[in-house]
mmCIF file of C-alpha atoms and ligand atoms in Angstrom:
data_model
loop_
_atom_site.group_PDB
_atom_site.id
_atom_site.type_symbol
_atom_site.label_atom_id
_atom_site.label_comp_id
_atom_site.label_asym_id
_atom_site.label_seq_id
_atom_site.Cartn_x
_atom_site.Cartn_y
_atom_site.Cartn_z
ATOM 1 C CA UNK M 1 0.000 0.000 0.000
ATOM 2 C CA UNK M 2 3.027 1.934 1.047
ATOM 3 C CA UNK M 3 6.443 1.907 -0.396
ATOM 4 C CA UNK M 4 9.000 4.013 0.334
ATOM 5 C CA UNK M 5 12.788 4.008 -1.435
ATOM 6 C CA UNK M 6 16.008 4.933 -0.849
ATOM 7 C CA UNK M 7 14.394 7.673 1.911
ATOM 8 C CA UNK M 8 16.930 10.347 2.628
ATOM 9 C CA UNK M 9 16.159 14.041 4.842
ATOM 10 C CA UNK M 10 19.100 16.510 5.366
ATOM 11 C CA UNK M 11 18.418 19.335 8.140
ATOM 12 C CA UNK M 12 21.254 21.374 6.534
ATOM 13 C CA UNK M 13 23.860 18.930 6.514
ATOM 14 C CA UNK M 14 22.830 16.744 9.370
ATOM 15 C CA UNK M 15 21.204 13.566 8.332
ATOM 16 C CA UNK M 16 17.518 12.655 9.609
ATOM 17 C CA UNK M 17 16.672 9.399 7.964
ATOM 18 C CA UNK M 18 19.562 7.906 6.265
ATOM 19 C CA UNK M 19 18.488 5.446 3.281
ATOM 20 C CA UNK M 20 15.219 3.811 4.334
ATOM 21 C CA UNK M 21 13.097 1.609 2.158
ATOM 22 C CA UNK M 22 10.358 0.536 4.358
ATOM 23 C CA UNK M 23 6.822 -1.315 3.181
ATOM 24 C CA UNK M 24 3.252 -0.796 5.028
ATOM 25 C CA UNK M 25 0.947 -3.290 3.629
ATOM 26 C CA UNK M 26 -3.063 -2.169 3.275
ATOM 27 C CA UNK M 27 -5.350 -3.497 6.828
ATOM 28 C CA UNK M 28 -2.000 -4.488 8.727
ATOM 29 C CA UNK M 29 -0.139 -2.443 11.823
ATOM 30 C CA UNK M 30 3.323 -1.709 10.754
ATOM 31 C CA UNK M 31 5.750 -0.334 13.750
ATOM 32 C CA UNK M 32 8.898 2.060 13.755
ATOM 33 C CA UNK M 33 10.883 1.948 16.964
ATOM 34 C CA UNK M 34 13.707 4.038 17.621
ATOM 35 C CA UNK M 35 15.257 6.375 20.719
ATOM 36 C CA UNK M 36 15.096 9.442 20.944
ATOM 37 C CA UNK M 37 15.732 11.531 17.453
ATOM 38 C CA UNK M 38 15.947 7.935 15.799
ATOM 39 C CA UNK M 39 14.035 9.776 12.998
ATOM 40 C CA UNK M 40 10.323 8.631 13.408
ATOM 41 C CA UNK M 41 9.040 12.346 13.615
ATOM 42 C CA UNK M 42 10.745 12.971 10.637
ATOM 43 C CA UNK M 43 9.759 10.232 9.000
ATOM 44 C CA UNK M 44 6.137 10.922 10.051
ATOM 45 C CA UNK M 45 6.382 14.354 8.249
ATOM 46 C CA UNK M 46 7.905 13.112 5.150
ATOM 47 C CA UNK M 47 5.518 10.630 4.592
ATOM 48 C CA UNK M 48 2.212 13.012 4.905
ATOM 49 C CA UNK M 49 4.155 15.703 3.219
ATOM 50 C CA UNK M 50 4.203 18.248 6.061
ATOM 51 C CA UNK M 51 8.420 18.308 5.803
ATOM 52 C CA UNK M 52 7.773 19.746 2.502
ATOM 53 C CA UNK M 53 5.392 22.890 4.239
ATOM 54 C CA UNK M 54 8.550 23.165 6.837
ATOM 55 C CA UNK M 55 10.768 23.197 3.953
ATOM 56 C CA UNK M 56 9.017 25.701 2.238
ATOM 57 C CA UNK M 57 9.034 28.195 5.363
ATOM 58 C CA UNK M 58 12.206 27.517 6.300
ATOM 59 C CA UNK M 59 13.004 28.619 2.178
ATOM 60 C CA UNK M 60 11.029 31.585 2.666
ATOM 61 C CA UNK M 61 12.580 33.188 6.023
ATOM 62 C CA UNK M 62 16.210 32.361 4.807
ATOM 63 C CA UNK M 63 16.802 29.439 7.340
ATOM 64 C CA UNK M 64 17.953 26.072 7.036
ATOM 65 C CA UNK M 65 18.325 23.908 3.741
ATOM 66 C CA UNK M 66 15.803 21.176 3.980
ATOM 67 C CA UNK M 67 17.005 17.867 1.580
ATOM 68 C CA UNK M 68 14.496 15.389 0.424
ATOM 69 C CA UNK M 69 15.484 12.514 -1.587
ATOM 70 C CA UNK M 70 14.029 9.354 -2.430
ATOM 71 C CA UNK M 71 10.049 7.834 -3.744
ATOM 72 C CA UNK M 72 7.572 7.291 -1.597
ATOM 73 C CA UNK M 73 4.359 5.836 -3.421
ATOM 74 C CA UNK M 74 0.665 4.696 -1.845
ATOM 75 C CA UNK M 75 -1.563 2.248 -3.963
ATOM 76 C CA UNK M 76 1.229 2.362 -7.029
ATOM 77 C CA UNK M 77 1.030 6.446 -7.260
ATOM 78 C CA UNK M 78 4.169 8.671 -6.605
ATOM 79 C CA UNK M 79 3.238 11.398 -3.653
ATOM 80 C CA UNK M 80 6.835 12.492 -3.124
ATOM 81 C CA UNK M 81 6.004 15.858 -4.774
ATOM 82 C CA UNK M 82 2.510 16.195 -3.174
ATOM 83 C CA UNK M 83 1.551 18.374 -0.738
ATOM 84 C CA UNK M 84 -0.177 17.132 2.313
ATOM 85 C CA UNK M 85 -3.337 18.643 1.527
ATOM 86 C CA UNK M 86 -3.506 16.305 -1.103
ATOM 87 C CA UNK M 87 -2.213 12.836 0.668
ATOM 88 C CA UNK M 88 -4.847 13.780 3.273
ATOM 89 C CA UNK M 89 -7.699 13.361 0.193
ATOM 90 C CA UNK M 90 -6.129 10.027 -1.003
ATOM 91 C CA UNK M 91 -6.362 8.865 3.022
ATOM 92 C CA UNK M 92 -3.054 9.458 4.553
ATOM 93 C CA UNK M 93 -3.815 11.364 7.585
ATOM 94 C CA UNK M 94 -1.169 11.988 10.346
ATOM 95 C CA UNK M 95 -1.637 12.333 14.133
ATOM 96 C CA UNK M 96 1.149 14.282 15.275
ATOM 97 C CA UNK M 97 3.570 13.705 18.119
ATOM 98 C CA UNK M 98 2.225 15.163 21.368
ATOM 99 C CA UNK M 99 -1.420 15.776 19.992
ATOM 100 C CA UNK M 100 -2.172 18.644 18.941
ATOM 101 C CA UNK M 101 -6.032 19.104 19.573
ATOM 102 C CA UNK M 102 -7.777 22.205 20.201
ATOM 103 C CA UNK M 103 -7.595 23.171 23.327
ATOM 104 C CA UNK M 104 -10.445 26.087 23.177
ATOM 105 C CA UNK M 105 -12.904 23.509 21.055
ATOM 106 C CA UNK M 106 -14.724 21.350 23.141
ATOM 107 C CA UNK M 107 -14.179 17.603 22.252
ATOM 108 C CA UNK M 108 -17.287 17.407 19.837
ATOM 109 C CA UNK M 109 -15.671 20.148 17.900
ATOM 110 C CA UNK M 110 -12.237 18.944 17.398
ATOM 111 C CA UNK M 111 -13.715 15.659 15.827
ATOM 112 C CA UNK M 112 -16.174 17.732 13.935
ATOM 113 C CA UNK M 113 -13.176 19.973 12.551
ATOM 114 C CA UNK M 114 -11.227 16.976 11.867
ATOM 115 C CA UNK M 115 -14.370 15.192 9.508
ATOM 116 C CA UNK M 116 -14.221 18.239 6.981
ATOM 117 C CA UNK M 117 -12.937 15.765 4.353
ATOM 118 C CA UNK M 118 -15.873 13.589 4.494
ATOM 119 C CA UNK M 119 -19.480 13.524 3.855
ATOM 120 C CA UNK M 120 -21.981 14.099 6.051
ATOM 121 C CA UNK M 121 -23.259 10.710 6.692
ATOM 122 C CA UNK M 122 -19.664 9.638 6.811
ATOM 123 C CA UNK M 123 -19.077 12.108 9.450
ATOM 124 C CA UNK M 124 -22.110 11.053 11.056
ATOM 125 C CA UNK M 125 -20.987 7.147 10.755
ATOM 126 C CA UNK M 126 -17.542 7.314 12.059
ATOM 127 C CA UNK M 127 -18.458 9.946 15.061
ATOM 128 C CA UNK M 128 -20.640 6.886 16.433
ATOM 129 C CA UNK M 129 -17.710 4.098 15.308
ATOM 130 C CA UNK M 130 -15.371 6.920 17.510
ATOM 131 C CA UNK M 131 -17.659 6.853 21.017
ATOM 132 C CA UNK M 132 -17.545 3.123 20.603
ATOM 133 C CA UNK M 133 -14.174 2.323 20.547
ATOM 134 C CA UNK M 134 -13.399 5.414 22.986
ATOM 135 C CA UNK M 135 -16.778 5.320 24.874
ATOM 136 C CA UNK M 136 -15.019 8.125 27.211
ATOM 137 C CA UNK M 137 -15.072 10.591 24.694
ATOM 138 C CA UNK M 138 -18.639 10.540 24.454
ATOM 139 C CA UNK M 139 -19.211 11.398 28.191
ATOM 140 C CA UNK M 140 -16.628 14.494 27.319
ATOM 141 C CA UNK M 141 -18.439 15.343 24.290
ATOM 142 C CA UNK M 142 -18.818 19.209 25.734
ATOM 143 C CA UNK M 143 -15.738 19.440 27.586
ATOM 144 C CA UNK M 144 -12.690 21.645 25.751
ATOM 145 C CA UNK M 145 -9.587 19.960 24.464
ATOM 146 C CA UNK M 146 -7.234 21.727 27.014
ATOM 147 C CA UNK M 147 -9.129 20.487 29.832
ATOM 148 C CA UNK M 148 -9.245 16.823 29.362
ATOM 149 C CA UNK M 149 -6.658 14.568 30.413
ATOM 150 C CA UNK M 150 -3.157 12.994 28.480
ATOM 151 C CA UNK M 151 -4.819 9.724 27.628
ATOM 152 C CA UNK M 152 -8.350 11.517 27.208
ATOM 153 C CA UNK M 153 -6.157 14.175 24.478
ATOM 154 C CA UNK M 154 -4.700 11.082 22.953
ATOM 155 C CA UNK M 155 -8.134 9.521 22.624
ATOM 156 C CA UNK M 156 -9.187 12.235 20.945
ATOM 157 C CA UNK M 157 -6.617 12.902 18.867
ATOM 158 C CA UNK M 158 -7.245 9.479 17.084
ATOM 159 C CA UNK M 159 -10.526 10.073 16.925
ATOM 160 C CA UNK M 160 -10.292 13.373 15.185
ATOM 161 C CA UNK M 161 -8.111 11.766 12.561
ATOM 162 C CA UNK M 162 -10.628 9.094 12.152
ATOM 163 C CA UNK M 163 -12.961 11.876 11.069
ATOM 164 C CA UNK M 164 -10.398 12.693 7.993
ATOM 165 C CA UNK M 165 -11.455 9.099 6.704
ATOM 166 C CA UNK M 166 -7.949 7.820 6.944
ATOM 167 C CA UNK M 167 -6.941 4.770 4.387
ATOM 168 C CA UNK M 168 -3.600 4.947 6.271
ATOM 169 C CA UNK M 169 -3.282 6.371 9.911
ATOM 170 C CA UNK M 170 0.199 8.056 10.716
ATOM 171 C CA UNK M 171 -0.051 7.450 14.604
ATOM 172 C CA UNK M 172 3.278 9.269 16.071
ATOM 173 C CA UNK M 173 4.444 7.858 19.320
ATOM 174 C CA UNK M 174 0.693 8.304 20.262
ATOM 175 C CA UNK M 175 2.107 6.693 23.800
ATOM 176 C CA UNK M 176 4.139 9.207 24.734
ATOM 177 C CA UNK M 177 3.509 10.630 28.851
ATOM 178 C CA UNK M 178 1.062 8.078 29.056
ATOM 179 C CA UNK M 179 0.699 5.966 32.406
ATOM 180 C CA UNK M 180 0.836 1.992 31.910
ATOM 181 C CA UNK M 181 -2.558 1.681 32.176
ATOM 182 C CA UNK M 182 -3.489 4.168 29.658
ATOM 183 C CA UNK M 183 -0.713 2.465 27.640
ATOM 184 C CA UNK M 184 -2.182 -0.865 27.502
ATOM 185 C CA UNK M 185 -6.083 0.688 26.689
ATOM 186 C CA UNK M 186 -4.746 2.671 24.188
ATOM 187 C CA UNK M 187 -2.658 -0.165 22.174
ATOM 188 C CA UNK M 188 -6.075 -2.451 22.300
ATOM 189 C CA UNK M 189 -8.151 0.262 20.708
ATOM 190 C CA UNK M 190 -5.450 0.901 18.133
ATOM 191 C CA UNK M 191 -5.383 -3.096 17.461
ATOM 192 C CA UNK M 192 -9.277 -2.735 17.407
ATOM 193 C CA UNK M 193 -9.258 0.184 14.791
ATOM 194 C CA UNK M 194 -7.169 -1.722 12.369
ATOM 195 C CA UNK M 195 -9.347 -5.036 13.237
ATOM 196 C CA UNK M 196 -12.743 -3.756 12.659
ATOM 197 C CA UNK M 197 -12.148 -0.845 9.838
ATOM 198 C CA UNK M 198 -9.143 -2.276 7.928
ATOM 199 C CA UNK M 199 -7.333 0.866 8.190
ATOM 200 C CA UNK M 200 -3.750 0.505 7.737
ATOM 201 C CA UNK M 201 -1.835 1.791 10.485
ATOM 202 C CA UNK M 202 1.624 2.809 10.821
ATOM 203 C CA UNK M 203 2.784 3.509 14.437
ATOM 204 C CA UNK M 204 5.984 5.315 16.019
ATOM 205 C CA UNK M 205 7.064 4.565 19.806
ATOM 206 C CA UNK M 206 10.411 5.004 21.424
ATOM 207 C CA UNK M 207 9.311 2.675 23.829
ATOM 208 C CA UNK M 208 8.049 -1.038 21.735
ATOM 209 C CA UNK M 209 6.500 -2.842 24.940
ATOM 210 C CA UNK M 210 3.233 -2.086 24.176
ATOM 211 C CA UNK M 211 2.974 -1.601 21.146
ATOM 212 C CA UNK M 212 5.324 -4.878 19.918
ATOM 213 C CA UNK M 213 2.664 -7.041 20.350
ATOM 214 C CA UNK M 214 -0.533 -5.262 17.942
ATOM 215 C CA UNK M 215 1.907 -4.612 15.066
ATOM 216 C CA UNK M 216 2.376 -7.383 12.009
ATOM 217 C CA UNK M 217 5.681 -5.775 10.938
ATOM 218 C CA UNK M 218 8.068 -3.659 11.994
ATOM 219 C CA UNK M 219 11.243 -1.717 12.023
ATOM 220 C CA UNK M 220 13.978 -1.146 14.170
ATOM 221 C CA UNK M 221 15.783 2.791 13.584
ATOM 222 C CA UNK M 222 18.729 4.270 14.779
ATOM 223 C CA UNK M 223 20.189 7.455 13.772
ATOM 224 C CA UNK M 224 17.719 7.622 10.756
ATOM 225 C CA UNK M 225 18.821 4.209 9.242
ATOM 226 C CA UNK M 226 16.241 0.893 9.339
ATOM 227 C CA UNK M 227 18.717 -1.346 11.210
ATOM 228 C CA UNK M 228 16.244 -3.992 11.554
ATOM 229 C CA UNK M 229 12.777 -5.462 10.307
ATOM 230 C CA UNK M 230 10.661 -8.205 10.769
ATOM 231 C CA UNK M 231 7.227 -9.741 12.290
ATOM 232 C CA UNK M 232 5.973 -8.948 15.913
ATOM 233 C CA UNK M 233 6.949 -12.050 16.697
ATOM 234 C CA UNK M 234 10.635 -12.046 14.875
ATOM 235 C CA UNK M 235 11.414 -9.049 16.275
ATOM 236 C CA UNK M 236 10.115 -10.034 20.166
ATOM 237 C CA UNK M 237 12.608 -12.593 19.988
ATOM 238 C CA UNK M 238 15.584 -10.790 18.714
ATOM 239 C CA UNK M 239 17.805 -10.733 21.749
ATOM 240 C CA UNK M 240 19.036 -6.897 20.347
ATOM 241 C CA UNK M 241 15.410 -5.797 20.654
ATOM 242 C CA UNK M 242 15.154 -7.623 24.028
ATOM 243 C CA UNK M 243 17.785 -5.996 25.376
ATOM 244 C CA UNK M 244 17.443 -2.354 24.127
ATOM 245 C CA UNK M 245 13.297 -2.681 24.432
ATOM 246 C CA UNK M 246 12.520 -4.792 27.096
ATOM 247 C CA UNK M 247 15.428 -4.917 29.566
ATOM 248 C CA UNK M 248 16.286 -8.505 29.176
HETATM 249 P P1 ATP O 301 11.714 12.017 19.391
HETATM 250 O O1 ATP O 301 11.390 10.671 19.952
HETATM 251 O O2 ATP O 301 12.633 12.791 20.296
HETATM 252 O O3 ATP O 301 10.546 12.787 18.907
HETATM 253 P P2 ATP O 301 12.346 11.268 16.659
HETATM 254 O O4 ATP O 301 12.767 9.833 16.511
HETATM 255 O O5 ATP O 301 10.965 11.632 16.301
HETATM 256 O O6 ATP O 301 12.690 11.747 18.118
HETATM 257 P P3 ATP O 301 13.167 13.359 14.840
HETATM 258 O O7 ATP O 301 12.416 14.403 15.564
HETATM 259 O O8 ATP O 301 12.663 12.901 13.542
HETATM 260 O O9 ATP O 301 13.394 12.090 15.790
HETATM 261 O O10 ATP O 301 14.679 13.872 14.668
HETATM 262 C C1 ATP O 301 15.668 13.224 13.865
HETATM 263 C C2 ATP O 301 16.930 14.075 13.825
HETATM 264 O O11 ATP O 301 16.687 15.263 13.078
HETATM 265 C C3 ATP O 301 17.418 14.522 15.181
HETATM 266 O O12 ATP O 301 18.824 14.529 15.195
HETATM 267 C C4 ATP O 301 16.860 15.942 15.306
HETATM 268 O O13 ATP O 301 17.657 16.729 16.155
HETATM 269 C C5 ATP O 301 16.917 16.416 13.878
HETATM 270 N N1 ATP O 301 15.861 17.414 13.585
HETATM 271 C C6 ATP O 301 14.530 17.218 13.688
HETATM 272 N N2 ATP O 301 13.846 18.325 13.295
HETATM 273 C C7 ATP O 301 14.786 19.236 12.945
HETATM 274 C C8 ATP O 301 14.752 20.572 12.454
HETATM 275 N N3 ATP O 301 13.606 21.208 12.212
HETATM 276 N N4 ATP O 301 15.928 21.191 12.231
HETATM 277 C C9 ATP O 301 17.103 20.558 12.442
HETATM 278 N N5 ATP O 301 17.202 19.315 12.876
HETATM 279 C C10 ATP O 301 16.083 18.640 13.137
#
């Protein structure tokens, strides 16, 4: 569904992601794990196209040189060049690190905002397909963004890009601050979202505990090279991953 090639981003002259070729198949979970500035952010942006916004503005104010290089394609068509506007139409839709709701729109309203791309029956659909896999949200319906909690944010942060009718979900490190619990609720409703509407999902975490087990593939990154891929289940059992993951 998702292909990307010989992936290469310069800030200036430091390298971000450093030769990736990567796959996401269509209705599967594909993981990238990595440390801190691994290059999953940055791969996040280049694959909906926002890098090429940042690039743009950094162009226009005079600051740093911005490198792209490489193909990315989705369902056989070339979207290196496209702007994110358009990936968003042909169902790419990213959910940024750290969340970025609304904080002054009440939790109705930032899922509203996020279904402008669809119809108004689809809106309609998914808003109800959204209170049943977060059933908290609904309760919250007329509380504002800002005044929810982390895992409540997070909730609704997925939920909004539901909304945008995703065919691929960019979920990045949608874990992050989270407590355990919230941790473990969150990965089952992200393994239920992929179960029961197909979408393909592809899923950044510095930390692959939870997450490990929901994925079907996955990749290992460090210092903005793929050092390692394989199943859930290959890549449990790699005693590098156990190690640097798990603590074993
Ligand atoms: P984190 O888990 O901390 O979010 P990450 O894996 O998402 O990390 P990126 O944010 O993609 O990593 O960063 C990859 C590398 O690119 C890092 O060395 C980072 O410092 C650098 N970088 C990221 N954004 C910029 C930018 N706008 N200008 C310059 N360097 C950047």
């Amino acid at each position: 569904m998702l292909e990307i090639k010989n992936l290469m981003v310069f800030y200036e002259n430091a390298i971000a992601i450093n030769n990736i070729n990567m796959k996401c198949q269509g209705e599967k979970v594909t993981g990238v794990f990595g440390a801190n500035s691994a290059g999953k952010s940055t791969l996040m942006y280049t694959i909906s196209g926002i890098i090429l916004d940042v690039k743009k503005k950094e162009e226009m104010k005079g600051g740093e040189r911005i490198t792209v290089l490489g193909n990315i394609t989705f369902e056989g068509i070339d979207i290196s060049s496209m702007k994110p506007s358009e990936r968003a139409k042909k169902g790419i839709v990213l959910c940024p690190e750290r969340r970025r709701i609304f904080a002054e729109s009440s939790t109705l309203e930032n899922l509203k905002i996020g279904g402008y791309l669809a119809t108004k029956a689809q809106a309609k659909k998914t808003l109800d397909y959204v209170f049943t896999v977060f059933p908290a949200l609904e309760k919250l319906k007329g509380r504002e963004g800002g005044f929810l909690s982390g895992g409540e944010q997070q909730m609704l942060a997925i939920g909004r890009a539901l909304m945008a009718q995703p065919k691929m979900l960019l979920l990045d490190e949608p874990l992050l601050g989270l407590s355990p619990l919230m941790e473990a609720m969150l990965a089952r409703a992200i393994r239920d979202i992929n179960k029961q509407t197909k979408i393909a999902i592809l899923i950044s975490e510095q930390y692959a505990r939870p997450i490990l087990p929901i994925i079907h593939h996955g990749y290992i990154l460090e210092n903005g090279g793929a050092v390692l891929q394989g199943s859930s289940q290959e890549l449990m059992e790699n005693p590098d991953v156990k190690s640097a993951y798990f603590g074993l």
